[in-house]
Coordinates of C-alpha atoms in Angstrom, one line a residue:
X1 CA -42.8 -105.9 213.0
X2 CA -38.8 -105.7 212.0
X3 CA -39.3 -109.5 212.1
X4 CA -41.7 -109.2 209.6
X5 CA -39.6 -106.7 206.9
X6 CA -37.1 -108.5 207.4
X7 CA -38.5 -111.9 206.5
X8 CA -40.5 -109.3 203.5
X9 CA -37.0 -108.4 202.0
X10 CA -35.6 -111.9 202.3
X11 CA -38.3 -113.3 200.2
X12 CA -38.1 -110.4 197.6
X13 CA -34.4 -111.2 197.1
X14 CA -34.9 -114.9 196.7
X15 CA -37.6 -114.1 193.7
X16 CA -34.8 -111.5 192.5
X17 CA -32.2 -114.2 192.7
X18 CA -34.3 -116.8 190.6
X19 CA -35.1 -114.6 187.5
X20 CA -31.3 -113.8 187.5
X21 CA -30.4 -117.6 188.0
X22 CA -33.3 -118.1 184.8
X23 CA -32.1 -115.0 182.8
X24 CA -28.7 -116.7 183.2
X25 CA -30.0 -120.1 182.2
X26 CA -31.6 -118.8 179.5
X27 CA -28.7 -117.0 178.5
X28 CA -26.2 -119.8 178.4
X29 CA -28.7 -121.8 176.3
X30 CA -28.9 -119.5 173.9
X31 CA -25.8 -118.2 173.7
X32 CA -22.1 -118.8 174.0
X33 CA -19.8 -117.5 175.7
X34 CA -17.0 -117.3 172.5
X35 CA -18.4 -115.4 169.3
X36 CA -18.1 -117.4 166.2
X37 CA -18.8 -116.9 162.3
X38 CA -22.2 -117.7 160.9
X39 CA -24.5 -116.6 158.2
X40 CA -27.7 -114.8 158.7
X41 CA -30.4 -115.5 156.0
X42 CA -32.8 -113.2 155.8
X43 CA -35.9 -113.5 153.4
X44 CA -37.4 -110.1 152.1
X45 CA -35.6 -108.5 155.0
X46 CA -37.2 -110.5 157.9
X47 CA -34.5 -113.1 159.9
X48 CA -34.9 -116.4 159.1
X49 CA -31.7 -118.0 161.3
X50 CA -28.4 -118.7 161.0
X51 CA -26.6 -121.5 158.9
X52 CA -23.0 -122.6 159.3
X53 CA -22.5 -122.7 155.5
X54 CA -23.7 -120.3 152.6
X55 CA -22.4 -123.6 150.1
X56 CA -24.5 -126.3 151.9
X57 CA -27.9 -124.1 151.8
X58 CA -26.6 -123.6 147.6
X59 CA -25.8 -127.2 147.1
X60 CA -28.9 -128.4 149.1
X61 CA -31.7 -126.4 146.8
X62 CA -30.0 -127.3 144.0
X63 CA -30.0 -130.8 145.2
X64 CA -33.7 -130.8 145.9
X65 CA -34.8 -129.3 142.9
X66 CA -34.9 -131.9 140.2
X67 CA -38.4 -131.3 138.7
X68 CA -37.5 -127.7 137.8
X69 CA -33.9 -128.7 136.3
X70 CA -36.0 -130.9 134.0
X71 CA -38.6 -128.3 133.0
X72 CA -35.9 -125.7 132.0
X73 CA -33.2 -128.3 130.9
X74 CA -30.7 -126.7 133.4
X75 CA -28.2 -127.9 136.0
X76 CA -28.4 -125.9 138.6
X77 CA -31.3 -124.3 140.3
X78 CA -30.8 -120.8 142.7
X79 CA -32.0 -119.3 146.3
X80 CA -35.6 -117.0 145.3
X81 CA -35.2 -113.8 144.4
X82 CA -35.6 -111.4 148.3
X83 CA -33.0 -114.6 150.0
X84 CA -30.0 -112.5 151.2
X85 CA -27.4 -114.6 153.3
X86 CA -24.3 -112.6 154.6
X87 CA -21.9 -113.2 157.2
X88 CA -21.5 -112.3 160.3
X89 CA -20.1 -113.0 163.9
X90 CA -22.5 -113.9 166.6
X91 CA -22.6 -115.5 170.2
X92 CA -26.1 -117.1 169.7
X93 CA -26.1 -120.9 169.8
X94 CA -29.0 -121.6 167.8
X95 CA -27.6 -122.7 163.8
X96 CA -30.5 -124.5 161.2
X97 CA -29.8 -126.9 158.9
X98 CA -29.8 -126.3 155.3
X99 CA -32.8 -128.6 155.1
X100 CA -34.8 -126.5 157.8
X101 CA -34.1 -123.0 156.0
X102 CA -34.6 -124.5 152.6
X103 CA -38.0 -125.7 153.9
X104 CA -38.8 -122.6 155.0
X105 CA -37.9 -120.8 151.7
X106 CA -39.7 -123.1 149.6
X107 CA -43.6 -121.8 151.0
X108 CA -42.2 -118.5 151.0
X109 CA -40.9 -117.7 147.6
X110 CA -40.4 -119.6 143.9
X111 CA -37.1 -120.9 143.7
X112 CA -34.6 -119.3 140.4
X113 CA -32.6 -120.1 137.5
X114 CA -30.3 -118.1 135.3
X115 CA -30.7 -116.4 132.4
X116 CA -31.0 -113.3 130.8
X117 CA -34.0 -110.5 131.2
X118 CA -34.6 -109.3 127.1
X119 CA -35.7 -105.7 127.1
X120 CA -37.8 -105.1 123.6
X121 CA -37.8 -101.2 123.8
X122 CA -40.6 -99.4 122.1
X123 CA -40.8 -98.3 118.6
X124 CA -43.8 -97.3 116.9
X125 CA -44.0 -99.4 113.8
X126 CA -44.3 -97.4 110.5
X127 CA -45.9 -100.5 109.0
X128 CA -48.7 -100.8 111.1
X129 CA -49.9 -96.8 109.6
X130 CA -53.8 -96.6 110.4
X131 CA -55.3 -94.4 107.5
X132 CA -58.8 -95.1 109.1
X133 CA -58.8 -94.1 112.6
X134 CA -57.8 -91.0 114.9
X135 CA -57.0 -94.1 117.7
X136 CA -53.7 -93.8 118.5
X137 CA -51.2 -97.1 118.3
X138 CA -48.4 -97.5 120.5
X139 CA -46.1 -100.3 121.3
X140 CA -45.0 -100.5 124.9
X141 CA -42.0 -101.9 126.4
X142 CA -41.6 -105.6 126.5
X143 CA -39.7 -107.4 129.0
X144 CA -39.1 -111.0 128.3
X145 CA -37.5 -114.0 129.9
X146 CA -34.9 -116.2 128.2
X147 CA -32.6 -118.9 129.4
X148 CA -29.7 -118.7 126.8
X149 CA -28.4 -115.7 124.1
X150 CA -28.2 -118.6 121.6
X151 CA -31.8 -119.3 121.7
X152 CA -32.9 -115.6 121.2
X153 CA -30.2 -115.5 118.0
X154 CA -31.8 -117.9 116.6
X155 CA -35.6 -117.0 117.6
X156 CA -34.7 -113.8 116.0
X157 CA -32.7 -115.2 112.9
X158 CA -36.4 -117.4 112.0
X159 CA -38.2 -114.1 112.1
X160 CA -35.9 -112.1 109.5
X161 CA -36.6 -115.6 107.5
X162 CA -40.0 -115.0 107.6
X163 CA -39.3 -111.9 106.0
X164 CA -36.7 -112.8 103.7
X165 CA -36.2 -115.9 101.9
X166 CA -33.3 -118.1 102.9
X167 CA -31.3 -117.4 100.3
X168 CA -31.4 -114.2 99.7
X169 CA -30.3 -113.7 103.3
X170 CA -27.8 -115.9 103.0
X171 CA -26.6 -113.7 100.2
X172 CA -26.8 -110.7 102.0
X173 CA -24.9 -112.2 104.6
X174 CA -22.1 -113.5 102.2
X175 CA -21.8 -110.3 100.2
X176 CA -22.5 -112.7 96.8
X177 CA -25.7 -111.2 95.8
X178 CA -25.7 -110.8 91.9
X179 CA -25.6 -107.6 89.9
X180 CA -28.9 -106.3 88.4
X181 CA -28.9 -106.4 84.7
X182 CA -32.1 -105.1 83.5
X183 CA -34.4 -105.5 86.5
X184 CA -34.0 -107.1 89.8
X185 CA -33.2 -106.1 93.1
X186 CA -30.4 -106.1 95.6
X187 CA -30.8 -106.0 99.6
X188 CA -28.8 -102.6 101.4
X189 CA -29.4 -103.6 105.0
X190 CA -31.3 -106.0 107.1
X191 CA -32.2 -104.6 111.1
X192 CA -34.5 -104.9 113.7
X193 CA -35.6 -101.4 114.5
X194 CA -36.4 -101.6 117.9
X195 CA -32.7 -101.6 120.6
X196 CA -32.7 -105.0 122.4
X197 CA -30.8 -105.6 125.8
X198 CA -30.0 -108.4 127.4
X199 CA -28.6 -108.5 131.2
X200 CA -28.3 -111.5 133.1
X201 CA -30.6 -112.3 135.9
X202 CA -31.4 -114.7 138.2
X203 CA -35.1 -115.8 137.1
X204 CA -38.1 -116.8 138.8
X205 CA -40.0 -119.6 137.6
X206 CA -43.0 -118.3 138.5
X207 CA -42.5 -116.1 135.9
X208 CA -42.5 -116.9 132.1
X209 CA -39.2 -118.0 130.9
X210 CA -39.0 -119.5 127.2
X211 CA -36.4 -122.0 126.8
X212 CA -37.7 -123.0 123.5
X213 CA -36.3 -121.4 120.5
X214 CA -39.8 -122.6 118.4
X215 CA -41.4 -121.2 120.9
X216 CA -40.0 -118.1 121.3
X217 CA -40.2 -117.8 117.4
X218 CA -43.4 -118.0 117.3
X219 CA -44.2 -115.3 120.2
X220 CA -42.2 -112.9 118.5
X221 CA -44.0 -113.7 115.4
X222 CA -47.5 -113.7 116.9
X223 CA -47.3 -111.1 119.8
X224 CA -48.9 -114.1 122.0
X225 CA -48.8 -118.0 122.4
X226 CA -52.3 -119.7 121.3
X227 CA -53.0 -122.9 119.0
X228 CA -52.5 -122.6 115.0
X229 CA -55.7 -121.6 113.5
X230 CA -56.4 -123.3 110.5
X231 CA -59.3 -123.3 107.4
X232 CA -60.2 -125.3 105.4
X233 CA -60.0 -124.8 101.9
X234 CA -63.3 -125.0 100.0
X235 CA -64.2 -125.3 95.8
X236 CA -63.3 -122.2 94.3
X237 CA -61.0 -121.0 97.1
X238 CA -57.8 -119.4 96.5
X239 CA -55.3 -117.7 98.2
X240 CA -56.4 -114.6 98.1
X241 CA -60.0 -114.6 98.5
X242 CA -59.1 -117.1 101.7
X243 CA -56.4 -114.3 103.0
X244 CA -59.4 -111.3 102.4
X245 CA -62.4 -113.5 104.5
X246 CA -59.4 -113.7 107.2
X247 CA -58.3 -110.2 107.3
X248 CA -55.1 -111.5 106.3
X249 CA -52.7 -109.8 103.3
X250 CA -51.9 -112.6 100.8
X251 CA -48.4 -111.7 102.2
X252 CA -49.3 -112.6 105.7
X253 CA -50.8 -115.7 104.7
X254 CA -47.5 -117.4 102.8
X255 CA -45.2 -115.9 105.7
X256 CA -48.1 -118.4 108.1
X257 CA -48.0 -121.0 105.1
X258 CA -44.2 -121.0 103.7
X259 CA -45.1 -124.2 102.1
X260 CA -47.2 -121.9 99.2
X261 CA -44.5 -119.5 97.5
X262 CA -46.9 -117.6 95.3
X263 CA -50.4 -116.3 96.0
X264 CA -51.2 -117.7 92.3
X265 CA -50.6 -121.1 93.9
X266 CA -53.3 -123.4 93.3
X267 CA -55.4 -124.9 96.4
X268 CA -57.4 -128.4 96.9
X269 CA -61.0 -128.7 98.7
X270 CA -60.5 -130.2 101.9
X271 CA -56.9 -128.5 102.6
X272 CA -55.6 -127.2 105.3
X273 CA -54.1 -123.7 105.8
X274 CA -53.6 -121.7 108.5
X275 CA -55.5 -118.4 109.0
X276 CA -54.0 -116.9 112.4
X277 CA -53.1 -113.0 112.7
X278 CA -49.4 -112.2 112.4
X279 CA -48.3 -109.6 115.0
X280 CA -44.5 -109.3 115.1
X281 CA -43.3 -108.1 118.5
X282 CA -39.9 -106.7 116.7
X283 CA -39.9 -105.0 113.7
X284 CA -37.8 -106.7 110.5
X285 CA -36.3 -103.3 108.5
X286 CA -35.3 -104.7 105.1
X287 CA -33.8 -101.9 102.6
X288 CA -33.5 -103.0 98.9
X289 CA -32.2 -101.3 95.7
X290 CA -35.0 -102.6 93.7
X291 CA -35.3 -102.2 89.3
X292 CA -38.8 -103.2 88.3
X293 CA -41.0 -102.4 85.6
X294 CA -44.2 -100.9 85.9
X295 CA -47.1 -100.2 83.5
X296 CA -48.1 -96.2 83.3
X297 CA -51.7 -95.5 82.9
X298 CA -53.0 -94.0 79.9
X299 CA -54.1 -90.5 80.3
X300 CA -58.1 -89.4 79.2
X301 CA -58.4 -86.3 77.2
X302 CA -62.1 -84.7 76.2
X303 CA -62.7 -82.4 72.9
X304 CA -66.2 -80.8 72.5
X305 CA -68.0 -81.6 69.3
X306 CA -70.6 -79.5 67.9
X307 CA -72.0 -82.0 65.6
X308 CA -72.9 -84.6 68.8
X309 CA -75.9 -84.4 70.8
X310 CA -75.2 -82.7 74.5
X311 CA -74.0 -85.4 76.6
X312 CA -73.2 -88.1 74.1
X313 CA -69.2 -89.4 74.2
X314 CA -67.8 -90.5 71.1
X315 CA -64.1 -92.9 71.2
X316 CA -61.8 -91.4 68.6
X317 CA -58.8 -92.8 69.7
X318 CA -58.4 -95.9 72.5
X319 CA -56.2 -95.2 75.1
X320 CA -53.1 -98.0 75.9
X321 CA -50.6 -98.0 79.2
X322 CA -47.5 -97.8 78.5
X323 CA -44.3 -99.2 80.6
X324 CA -41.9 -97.6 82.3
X325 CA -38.8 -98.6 84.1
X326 CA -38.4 -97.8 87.8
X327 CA -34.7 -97.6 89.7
X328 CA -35.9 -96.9 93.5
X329 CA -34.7 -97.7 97.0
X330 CA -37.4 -99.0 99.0
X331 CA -37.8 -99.4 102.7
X332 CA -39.7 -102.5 104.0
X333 CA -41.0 -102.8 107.6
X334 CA -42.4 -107.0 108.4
X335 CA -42.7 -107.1 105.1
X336 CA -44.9 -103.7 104.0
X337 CA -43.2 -100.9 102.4
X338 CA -42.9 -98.5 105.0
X339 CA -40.9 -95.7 102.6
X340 CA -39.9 -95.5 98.7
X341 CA -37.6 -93.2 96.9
X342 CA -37.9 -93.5 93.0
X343 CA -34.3 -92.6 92.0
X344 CA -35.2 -92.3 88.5
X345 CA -37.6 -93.9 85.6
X346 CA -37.1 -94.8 82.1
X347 CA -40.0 -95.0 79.5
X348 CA -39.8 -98.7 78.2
X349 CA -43.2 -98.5 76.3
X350 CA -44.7 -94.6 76.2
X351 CA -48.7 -94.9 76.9
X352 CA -51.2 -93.4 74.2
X353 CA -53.7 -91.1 75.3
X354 CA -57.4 -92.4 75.5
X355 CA -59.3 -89.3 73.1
X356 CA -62.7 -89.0 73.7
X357 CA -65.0 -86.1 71.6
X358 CA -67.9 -84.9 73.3
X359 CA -71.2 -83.8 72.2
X360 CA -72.4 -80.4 72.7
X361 CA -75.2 -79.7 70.3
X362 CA -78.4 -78.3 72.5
X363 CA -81.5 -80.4 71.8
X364 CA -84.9 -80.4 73.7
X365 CA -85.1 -81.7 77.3
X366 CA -82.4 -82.1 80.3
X367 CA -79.2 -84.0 80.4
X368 CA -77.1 -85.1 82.9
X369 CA -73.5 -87.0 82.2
X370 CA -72.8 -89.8 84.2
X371 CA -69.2 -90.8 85.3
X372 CA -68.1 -94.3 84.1
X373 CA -64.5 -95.6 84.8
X374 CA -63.3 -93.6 81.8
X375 CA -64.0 -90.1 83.3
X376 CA -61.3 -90.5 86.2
X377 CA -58.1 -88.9 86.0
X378 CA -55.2 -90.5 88.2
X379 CA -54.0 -88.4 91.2
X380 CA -50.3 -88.7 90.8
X381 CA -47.4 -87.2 88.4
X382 CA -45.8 -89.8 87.0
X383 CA -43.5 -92.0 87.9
X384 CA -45.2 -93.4 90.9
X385 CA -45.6 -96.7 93.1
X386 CA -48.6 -98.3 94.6
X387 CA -46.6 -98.6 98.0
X388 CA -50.0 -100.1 99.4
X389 CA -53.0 -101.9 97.9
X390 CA -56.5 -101.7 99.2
X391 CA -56.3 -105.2 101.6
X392 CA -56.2 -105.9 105.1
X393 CA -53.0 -105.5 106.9
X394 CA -52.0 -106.6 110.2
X395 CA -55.5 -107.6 110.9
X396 CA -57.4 -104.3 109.6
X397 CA -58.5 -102.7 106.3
X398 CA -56.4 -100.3 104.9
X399 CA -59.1 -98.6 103.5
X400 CA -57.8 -97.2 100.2
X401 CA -54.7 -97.3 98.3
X402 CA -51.4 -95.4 98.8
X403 CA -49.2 -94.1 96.2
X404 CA -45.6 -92.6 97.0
X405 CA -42.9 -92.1 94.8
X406 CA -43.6 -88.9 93.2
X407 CA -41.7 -86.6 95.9
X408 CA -42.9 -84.4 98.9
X409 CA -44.5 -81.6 97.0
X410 CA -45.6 -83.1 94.2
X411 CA -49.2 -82.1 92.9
X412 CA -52.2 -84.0 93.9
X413 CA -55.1 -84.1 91.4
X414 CA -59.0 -84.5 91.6
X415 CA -59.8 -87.8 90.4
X416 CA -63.0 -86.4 89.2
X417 CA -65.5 -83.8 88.4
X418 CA -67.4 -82.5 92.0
X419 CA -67.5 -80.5 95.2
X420 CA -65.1 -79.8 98.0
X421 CA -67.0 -81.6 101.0
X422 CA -64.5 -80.7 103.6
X423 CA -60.9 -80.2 103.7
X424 CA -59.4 -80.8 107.3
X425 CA -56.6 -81.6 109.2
X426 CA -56.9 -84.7 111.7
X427 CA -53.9 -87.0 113.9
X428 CA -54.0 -89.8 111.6
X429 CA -55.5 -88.6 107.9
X430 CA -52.9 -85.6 108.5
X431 CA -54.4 -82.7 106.4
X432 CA -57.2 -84.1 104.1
X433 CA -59.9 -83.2 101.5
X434 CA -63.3 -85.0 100.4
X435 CA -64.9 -84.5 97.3
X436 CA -68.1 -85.2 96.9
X437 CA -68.5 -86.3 92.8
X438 CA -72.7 -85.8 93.0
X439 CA -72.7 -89.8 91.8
X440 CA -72.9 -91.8 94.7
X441 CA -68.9 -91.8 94.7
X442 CA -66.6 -90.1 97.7
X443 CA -62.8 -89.7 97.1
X444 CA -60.3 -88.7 100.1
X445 CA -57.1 -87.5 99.6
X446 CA -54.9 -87.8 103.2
X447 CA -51.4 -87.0 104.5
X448 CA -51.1 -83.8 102.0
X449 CA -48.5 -81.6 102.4
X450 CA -50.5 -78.4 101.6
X451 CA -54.5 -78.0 100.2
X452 CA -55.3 -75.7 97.4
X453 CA -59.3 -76.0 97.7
X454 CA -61.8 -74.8 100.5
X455 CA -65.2 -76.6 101.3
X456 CA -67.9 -75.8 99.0
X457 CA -65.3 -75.3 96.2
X458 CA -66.2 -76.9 92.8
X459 CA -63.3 -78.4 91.3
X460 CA -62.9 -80.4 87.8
X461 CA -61.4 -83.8 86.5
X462 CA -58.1 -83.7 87.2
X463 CA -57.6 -80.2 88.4
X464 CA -54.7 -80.0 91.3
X465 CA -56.5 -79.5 94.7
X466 CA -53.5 -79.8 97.2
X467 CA -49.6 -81.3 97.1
X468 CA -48.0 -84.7 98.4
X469 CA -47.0 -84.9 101.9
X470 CA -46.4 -87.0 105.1
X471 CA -48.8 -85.5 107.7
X472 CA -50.5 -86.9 110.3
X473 CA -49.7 -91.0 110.8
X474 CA -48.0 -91.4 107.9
X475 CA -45.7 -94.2 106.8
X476 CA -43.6 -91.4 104.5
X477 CA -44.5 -89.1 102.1
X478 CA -47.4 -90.5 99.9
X479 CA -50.9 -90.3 99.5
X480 CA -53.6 -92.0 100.7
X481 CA -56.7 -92.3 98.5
X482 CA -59.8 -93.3 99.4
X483 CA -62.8 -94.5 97.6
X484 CA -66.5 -94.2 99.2
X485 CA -69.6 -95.0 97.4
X486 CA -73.5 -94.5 98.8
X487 CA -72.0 -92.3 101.8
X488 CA -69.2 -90.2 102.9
X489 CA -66.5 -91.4 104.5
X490 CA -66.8 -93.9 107.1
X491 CA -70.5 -93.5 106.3
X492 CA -71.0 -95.2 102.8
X493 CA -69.0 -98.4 101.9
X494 CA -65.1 -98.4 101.7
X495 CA -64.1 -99.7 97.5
X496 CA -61.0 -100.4 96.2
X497 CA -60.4 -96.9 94.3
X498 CA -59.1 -98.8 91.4
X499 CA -62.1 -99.8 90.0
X500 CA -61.6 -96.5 89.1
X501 CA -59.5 -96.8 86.6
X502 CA -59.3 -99.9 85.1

């Protein structure tokens, strides 16, 4: 029996003996006995191994990396983005090779280059104003890749060019613009509105990273990067009408064609122009100091005449526009007037009223008077500036025509004869009225400061129903007038209000 433990306790030694011995083994091949210096590379905080040199694992990626020094034009290529290498002492034995981490790396994570991350903060761009919609537009932060500061200079510089012409930026630039004798205008200040940073980063390049300027240009011009759409141009074509079928401003269309200079420039069947959506990512601020003249629309006055039939209009004396000189400081944003100030005006030409005598002598049977373009009276005091025609900007209709200049507070007048239809207040229209004219014909006044009529209110030609204002989305204090005929509002069919007066 004691025989037997003891033989029992020899054997259980012996096995205690060998897993020391292959502990030890172990031990000794995996470690040493002295500590030395090494550098641990970890890859999103997991251990990869140890390498003897940080340099060699550098020199070796860069090394390997040819293709991608190509595609971005640059000479040295980086560890991904998550590598972290630092040193450290250790008594493990085990060291890769540059070659075995790097191969490791390389199915983990994209290898980087570096540049600079661009940080487009938002701004909510007053030229983009949305008359027709209660949709709000916002512009969210844009975060974009870039190799070089030079490149994004000059990608910027191209998109102020598209905005203003070469030499009046150069001009501007050079303090030798010339003095304005009569009429002309003089640029104040050129800006992007939006605040751009720049911090240098170590990229991806499985991200986007333009190293381009053209490229780049064109994104910031565009919003996007897609082929050049282009039409072509068919007998009887022009610039306009080709712009309108596009839902392009004739603007938009020379800033996508600077070959034309003038929307009166003359097109050929068969050629080519391009028709594709500008959508600048920054916003080009250009303030100018601007003399212009401007014709001043004659005014229409009515006298009742006994001695006519009811109803029937007689012409005594025709009415002429005049001219009158505006001195102003207008506020462009890519290229649409954002804001205007009319500093003060000057009667080149005075207008002559358009006298009209109407009949009032009561004969048998019903009459009704029908409103022609003669019987509208314009909304506006004078002086005033169409700050935006009825056209498509930016890819939608501005449905209507705004006129600013005449001052926050200035009284707004019923274009016509009719009834109050509603008078509101909404996000975009800001406070609003619509008067039905009992003709087939809707006008909308938006963006008033205050409203003197209430709904069901009949008002006449040219009486004051409210004052000039900048409520709701409004690009400044104007107002936006709207023309509707076989409907209300965004019901019946959206006309140029200046058929009215013409």
């Amino acid at each position: 029996m004691m025989k037997n433990l003891k033989m029992g306790f020899i054997y259980l030694i012996s096995i205690a003996l060998a897993v020391v011995i292959m502990l030890m083994v172990n031990f000794a091949d995996r470690y040493e006995l002295s500590p030395k210096n090494v550098y641990k590379v970890y890859l999103d905080g997991k251990v990869i191994g140890n390498i003897k040199n940080k340099k060699d694992l550098e020199d070796y990626i860069n090394s390997e990396q040819q293709e991608l020094k190509e595609k971005y034009k640059v000479n040295k290529v980086y560890i991904p983005t998550g590598v972290d290498i630092q040193k450290c002492t250790t008594y493990e034995k085990k060291v890769l090779s540059a070659k075995q981490v790097h191969n490791i790396i390389k199915k983990e994570k994209p290898f980087t280059v570096k540049g600079y991350k661009v940080t487009i903060n938002p701004y909510e761009n007053a030229a983009s104003d949305n008359d027709e919609t209660d949709e709000k537009i916002k512009k969210e932060k844009i975060v974009i890749n870039v190799l070089n500061k030079d490149m994004l200079d000059k990608a910027i510089k191209s998109v102020v060019k598209a905005f203003v012409s070469e030499k009046d930026y150069n001009n501007f630039k050079n303090d030798s613009q010339e003095e304005i004798k009569d009429t002309g205008s003089l640029i104040e200040d050129i800006y992007i509105a939006q605040n751009i940073t720049m911090k240098e980063s170590y990229i991806s390049t499985d991200e986007d990273i333009f190293n381009d300027e053209k490229v780049l240009t064109k994104y910031l011009m565009f919003g996007e990067l897609k082929d050049d759409q282009y039409y072509t141009v068919q007998e009887g074509d022009t610039i306009e009408s080709i712009s309108y079928a596009n839902k392009l401003a004739t603007s938009e269309f020379l800033i996508v064609n600077p070959e034309f200079t003038s929307a009166n420039n003359l097109l050929s069947p068969g050629q080519q122009v391009k028709v594709g959506l500008i959508n600048p990512v920054i916003d080009v601020i250009v303030e100018k100091h601007e003399v212009f003249d401007q014709e001043s629309q004659f005014k229409t006055t009515e006298e009742n005449d006994d001695t006519l039939d009811y109803g029937t209009k007689k012409v005594v004396t025709e009415g002429q526009n005049g001219t009158d000189r505006l001195t102003t400081k207008i506020k462009y944003d890519n290229g649409a007037t954002a804001n205007i100030v009319i500093v003060s005006t000057e009667t080149i030409t005075p207008s002559v009223n358009k006298v009209v005598k109407v009949g009032t002598k009561q004969t048998s049977g019903n009459y009704s008077i029908v409103a022609t373009a003669g019987d509208w009276a314009w909304p506006t005091v004078s002086p005033y500036y169409i700050s935006s025609p009825f056209a498509y900007r930016w890819g939608r209709l501005h449905q209507g025509i705004d006129i600013a200049g005449s001052g926050s507070g200035s009284p707004i007048y019923a274009v016509g004869a009719g009834t109050v239809e509603s008078s509101n207040s909404a996000w975009s229209l800001g406070n609003n009225i619509i008067i039905n004219h009992g003709n087939g014909y809707w006008t909308l006044y938006a963006h008033l400061n205050s409203k003197l009529v209430s709904p069901g209110q009949t008002v006449q030609k040219g009486q004051q129903i409210a004052t000039m204002g900048s409520t709701g989305r409004s690009t400044g204090t104007h107002l936006h007038l709207g023309l509707w005929v076989g409907g209300a509002p965004y019901k019946g069919t959206c006309t140029d209000p200046m058929i009215l007066f013409k």
